[in-house]
PDB file of C-alpha atoms in Angstrom:
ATOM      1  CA  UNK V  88     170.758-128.819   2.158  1.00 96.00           C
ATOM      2  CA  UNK V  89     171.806-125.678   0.230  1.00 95.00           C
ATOM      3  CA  UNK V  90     174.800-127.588  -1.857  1.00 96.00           C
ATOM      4  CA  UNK V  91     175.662-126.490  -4.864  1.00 95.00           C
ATOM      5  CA  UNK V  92     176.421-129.051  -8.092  1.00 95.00           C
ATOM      6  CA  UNK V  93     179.561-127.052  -9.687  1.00 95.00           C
ATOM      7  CA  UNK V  94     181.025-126.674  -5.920  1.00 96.00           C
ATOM      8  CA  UNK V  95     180.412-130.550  -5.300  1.00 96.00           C
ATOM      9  CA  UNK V  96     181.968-131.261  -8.926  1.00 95.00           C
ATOM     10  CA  UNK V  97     184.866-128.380  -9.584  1.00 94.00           C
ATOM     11  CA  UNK V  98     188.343-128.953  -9.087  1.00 93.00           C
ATOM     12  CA  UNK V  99     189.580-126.545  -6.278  1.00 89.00           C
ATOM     13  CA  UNK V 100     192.316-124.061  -6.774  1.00 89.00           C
ATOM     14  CA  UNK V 101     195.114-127.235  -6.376  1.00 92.00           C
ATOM     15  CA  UNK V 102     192.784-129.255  -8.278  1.00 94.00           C
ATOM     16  CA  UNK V 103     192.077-131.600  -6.028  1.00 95.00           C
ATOM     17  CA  UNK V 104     188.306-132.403  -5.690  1.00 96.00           C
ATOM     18  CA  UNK V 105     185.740-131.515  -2.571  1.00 96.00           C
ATOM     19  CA  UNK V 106     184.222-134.632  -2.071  1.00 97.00           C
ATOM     20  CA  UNK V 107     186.996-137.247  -3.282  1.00 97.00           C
ATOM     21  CA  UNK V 108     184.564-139.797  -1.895  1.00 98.00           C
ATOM     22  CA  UNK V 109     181.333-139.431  -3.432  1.00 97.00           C
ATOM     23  CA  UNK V 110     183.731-139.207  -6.271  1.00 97.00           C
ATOM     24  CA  UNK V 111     184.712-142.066  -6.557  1.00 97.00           C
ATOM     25  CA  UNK V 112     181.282-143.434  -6.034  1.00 96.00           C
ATOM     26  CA  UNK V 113     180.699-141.885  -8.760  1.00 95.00           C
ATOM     27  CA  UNK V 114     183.518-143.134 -11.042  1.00 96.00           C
ATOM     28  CA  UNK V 115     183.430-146.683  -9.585  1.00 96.00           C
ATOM     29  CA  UNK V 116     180.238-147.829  -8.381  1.00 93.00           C
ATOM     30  CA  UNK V 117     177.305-145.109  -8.204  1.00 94.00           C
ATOM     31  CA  UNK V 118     174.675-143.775 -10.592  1.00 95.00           C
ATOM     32  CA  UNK V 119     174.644-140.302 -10.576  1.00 95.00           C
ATOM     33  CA  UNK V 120     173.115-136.853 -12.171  1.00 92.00           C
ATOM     34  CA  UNK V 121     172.582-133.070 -11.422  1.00 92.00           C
ATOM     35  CA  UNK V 122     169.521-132.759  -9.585  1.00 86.00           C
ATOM     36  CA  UNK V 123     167.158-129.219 -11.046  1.00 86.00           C
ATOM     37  CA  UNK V 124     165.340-127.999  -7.761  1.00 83.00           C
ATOM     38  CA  UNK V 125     162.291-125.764  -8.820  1.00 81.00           C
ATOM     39  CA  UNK V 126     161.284-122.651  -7.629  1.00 77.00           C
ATOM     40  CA  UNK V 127     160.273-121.897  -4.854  1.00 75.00           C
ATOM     41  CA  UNK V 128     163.994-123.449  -3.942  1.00 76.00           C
ATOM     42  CA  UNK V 129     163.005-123.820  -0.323  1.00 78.00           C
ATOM     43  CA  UNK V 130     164.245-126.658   2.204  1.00 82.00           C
ATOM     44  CA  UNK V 131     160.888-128.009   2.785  1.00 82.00           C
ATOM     45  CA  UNK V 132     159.217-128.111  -1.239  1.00 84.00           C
ATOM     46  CA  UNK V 133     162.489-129.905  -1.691  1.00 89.00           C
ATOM     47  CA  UNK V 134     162.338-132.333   0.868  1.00 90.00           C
ATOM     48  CA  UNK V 135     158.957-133.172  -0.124  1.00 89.00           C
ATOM     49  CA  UNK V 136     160.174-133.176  -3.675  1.00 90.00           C
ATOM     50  CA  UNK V 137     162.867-136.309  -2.817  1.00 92.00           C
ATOM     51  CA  UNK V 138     160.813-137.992  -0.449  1.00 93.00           C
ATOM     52  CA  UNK V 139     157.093-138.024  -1.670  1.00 91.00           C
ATOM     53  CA  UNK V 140     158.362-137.357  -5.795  1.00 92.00           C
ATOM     54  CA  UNK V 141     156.392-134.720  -6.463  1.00 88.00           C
ATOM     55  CA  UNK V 142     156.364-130.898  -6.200  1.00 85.00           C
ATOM     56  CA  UNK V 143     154.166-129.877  -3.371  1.00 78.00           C
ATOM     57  CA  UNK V 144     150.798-127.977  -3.501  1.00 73.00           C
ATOM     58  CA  UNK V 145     151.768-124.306  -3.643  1.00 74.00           C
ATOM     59  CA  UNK V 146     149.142-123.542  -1.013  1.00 74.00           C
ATOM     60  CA  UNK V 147     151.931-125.003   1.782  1.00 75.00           C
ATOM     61  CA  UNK V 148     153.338-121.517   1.491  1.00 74.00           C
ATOM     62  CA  UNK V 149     151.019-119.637   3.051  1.00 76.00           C
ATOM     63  CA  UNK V 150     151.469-122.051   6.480  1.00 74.00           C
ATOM     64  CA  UNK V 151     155.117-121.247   6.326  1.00 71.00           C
ATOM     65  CA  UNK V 152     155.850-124.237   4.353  1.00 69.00           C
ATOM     66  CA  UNK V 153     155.651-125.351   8.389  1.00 70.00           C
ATOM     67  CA  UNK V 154     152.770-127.398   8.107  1.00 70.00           C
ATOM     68  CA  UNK V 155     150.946-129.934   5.788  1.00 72.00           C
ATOM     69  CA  UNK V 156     147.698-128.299   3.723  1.00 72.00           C
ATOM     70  CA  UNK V 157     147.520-131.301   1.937  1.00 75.00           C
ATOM     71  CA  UNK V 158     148.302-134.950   3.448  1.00 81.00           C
ATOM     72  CA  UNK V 159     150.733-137.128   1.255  1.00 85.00           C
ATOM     73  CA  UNK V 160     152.609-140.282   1.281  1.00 91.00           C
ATOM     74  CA  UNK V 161     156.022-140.616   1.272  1.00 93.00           C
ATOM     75  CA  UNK V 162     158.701-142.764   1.477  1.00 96.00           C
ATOM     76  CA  UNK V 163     159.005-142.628   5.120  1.00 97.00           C
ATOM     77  CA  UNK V 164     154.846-143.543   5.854  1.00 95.00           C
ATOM     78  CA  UNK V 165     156.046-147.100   3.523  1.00 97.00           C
ATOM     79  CA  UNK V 166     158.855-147.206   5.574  1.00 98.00           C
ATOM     80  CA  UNK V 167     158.763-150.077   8.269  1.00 98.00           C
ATOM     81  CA  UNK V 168     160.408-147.263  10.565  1.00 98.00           C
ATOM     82  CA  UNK V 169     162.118-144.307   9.941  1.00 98.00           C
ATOM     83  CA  UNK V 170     165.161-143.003  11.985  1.00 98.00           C
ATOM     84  CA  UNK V 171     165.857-138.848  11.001  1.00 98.00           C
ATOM     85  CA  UNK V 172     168.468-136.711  12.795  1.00 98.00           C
ATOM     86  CA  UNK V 173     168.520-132.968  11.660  1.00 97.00           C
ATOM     87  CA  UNK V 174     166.927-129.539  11.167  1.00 94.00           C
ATOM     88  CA  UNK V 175     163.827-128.381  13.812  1.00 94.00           C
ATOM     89  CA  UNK V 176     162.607-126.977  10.535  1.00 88.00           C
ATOM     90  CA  UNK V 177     162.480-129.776   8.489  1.00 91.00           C
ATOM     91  CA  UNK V 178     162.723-133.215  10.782  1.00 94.00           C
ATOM     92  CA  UNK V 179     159.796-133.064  12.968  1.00 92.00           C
ATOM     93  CA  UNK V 180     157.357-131.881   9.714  1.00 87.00           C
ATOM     94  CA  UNK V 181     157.846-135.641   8.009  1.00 90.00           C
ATOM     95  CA  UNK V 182     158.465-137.517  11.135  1.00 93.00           C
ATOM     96  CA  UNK V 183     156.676-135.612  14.214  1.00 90.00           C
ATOM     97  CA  UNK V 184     153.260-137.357  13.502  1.00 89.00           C
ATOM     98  CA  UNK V 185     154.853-140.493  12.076  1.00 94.00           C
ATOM     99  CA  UNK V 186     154.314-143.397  14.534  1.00 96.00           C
ATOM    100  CA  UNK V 187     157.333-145.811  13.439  1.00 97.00           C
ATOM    101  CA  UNK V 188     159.947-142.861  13.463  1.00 97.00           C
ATOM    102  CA  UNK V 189     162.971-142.538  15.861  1.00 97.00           C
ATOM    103  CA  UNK V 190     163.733-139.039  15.430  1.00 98.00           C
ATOM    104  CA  UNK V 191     165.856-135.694  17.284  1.00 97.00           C
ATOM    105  CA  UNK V 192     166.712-132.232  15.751  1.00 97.00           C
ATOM    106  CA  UNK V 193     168.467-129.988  17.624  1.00 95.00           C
ATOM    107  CA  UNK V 194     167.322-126.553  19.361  1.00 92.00           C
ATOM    108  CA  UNK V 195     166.797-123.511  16.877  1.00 87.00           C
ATOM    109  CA  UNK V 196     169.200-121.448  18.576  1.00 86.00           C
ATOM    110  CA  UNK V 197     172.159-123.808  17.517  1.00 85.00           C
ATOM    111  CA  UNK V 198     172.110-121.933  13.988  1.00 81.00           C
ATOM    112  CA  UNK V 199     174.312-119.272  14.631  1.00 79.00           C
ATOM    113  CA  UNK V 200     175.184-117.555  11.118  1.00 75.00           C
ATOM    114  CA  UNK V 201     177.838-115.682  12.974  1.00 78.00           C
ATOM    115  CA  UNK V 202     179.640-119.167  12.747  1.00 88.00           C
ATOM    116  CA  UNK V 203     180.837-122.031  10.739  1.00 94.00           C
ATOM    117  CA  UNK V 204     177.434-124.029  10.822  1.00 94.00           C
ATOM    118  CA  UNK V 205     178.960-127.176   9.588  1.00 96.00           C
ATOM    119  CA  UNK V 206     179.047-128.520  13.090  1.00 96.00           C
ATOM    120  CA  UNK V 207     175.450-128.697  12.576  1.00 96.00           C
ATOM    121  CA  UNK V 208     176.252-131.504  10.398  1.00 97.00           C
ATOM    122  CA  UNK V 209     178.338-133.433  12.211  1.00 97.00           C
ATOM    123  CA  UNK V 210     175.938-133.499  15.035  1.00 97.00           C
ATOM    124  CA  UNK V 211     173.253-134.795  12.556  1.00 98.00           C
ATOM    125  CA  UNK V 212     175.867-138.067  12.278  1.00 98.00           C
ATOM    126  CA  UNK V 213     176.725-138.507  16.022  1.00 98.00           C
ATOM    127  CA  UNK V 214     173.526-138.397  17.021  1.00 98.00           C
ATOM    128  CA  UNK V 215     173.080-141.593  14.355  1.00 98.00           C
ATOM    129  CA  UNK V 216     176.777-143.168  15.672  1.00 98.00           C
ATOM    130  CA  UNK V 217     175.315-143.016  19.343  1.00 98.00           C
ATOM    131  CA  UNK V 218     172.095-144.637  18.327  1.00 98.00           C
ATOM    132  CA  UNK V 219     174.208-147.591  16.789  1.00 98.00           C
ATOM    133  CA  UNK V 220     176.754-147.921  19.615  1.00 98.00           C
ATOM    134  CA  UNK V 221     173.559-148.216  21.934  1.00 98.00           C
ATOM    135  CA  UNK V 222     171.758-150.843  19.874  1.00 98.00           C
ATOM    136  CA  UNK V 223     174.795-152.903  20.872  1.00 96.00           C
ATOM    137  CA  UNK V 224     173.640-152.985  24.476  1.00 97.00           C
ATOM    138  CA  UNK V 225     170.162-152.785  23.817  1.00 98.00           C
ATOM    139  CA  UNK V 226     168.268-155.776  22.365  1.00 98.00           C
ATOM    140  CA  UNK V 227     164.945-154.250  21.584  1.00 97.00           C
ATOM    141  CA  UNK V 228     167.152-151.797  19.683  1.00 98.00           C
ATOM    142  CA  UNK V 229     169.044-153.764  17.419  1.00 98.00           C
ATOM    143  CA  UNK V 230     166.134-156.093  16.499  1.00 97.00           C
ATOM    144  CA  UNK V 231     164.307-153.133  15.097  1.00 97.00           C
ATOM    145  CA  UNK V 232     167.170-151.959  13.118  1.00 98.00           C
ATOM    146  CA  UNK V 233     167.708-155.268  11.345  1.00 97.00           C
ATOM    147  CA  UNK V 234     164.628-155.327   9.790  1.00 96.00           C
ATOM    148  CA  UNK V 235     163.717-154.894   6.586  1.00 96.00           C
ATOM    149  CA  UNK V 236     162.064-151.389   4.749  1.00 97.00           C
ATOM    150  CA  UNK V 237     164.665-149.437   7.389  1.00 98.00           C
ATOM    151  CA  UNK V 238     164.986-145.602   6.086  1.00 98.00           C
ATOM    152  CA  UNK V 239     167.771-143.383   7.343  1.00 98.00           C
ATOM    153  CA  UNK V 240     167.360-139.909   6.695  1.00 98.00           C
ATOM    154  CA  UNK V 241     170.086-137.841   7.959  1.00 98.00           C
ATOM    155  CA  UNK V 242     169.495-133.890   7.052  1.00 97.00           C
ATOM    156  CA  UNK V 243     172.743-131.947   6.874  1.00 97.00           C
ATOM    157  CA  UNK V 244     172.090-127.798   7.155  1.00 95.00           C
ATOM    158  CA  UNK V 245     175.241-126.945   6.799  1.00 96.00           C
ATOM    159  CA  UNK V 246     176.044-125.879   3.769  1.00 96.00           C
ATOM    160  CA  UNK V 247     172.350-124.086   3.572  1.00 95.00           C
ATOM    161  CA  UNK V 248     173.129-121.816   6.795  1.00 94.00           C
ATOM    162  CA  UNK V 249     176.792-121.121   6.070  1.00 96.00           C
ATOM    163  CA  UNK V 250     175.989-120.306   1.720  1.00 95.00           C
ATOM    164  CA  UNK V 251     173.379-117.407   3.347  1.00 93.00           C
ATOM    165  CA  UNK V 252     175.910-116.309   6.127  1.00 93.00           C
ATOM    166  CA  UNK V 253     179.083-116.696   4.027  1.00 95.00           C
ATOM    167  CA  UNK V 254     178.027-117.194   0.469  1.00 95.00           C
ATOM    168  CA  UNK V 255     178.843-119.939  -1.394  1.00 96.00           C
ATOM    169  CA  UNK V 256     182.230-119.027  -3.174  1.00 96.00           C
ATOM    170  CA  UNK V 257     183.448-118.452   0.535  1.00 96.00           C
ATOM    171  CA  UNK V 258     185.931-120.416   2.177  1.00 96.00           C
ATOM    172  CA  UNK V 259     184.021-121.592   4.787  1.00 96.00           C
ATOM    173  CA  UNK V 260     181.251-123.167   2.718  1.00 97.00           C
ATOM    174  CA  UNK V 261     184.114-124.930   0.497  1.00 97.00           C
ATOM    175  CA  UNK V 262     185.263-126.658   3.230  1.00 96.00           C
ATOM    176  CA  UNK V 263     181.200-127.481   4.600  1.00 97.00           C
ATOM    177  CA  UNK V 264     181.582-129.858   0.703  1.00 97.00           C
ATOM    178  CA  UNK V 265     184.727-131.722   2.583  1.00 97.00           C
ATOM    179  CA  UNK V 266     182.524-132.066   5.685  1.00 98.00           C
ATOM    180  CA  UNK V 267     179.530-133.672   3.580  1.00 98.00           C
ATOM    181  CA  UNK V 268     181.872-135.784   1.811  1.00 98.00           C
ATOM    182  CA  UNK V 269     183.302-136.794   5.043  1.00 98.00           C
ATOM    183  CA  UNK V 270     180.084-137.474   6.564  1.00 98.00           C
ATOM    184  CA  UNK V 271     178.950-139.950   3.878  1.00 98.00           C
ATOM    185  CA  UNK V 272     182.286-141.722   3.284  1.00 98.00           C
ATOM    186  CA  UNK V 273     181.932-142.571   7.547  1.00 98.00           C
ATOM    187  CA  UNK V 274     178.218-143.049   7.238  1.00 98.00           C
ATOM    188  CA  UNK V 275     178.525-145.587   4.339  1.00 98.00           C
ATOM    189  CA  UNK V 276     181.585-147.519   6.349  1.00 97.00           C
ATOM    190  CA  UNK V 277     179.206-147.226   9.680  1.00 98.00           C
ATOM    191  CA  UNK V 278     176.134-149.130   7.842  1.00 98.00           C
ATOM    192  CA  UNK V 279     179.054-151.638   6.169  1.00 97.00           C
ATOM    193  CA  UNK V 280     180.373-152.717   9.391  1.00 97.00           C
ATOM    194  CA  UNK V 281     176.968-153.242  11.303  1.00 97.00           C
ATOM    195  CA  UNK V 282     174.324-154.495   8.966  1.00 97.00           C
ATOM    196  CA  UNK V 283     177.490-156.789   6.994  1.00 95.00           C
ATOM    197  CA  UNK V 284     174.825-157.477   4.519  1.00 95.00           C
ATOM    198  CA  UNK V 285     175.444-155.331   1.310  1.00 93.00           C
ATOM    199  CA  UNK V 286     172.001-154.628   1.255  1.00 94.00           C
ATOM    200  CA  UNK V 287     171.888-151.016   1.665  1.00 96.00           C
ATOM    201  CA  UNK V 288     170.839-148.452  -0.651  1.00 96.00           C
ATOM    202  CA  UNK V 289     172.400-145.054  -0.852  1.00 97.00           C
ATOM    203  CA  UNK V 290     170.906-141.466  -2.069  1.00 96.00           C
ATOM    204  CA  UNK V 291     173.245-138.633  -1.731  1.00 96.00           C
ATOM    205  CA  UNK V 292     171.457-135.302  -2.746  1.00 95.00           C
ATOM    206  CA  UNK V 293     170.394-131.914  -2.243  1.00 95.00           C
ATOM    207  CA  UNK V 294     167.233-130.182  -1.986  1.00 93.00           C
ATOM    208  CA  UNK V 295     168.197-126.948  -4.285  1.00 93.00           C
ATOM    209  CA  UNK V 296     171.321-125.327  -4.747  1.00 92.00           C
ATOM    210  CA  UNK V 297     172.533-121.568  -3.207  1.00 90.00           C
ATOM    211  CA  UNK V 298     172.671-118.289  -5.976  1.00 90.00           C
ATOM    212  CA  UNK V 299     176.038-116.342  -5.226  1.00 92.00           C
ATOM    213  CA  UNK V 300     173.495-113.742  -3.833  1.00 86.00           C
TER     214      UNK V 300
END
């Protein structure tokens, strides 16, 4: 959420790259492009942008883009069951009301712009690492996460709270790109190891970008 394409792509000042392994998903393996968010470049017309494909009916503005004016589908509703860890603000609007999701976000309070919010991140993936380690002890569990039409949606703020706090040239938000790339380099070896199918499909992207205002 909030990442911007030159910080994800850009050398830093030692020229070494941000996200060294989405990078070389990219050079070795992955499809890839600069995503165009448009305006209004709000988290939720975003969201519904890469989940449902379309831009959303301007009227969801005037509910706080909190609410749906219009029902739509989405990939999640085709889904055979959706599992979501992330944002109160954006998690329980496509998955509260979804009756095949497994779903937590965590209190609003935790976004503290005073501090580095990329922790907010990393709780997203623990929160997905725990629900894994317990499937291994729970049958019902694991039987539901080997089959088939399985989405994973894991929403990482962090990069979205700390480009408004810090602004995105700022040190702090630099290093939120490492913690992304991080993220997905352990997410994709997670999956890997437990489904041992190569079956899984990846989509790394953002929902808009962050001005350097």
């Amino acid at each position: 959420d909030g990442l911007r394409a030159d910080k994800f792509y850009e050398p830093d000042s030692e020229g070494n790259y941000r996200a060294p392994f989405l990078r070389s998903v990219i050079q070795n393996q992955g499809c890839w492009g600069v995503s165009h968010a448009r305006p209004p470049t709000e988290s939720r017309p975003g969201h519904v942008a890469i989940i449902a494909g379309f831009y959303e009916d301007p009227s969801a503005v005037t509910k706080g883009w909190k609410a749906n004016p219009v029902e739509f589908d989405s990939v999640f509703n085709q889904s055979r069951h959706t599992i979501s860890f992330g944002s109160p603000d954006i998690v329980p609007i496509f998955c509260g009301a979804l009756p095949h999701s497994t779903w937590n976000s965590y209190p609003h309070d935790f976004e503290d712009f005073a501090t580095d919010a990329s922790f907010l991140d990393e709780w997203s993936f623990d929160q997905f690492q725990s629900l894994l380690n317990r499937s291994n002890e729970d049958p019902k569990l694991r039987k539901l996460l080997l089959q088939d039409k399985l989405v994973i949606f894991l929403h990482l703020l962090g990069c979205d709270s700390n480009g408004h706090a810090h602004r995105p040239f700022s040190s702090i938000y630099l290093n939120n790109v490492k913690v992304v790339d991080h993220i997905a380099k352990r997410m994709y070896f997670l999956l890997e190891d437990y489904f041992k199918d190569n079956r899984t499909a990846y989509i790394f992207t953002a929902d808009h970008g962050m001005s350097d205002k």
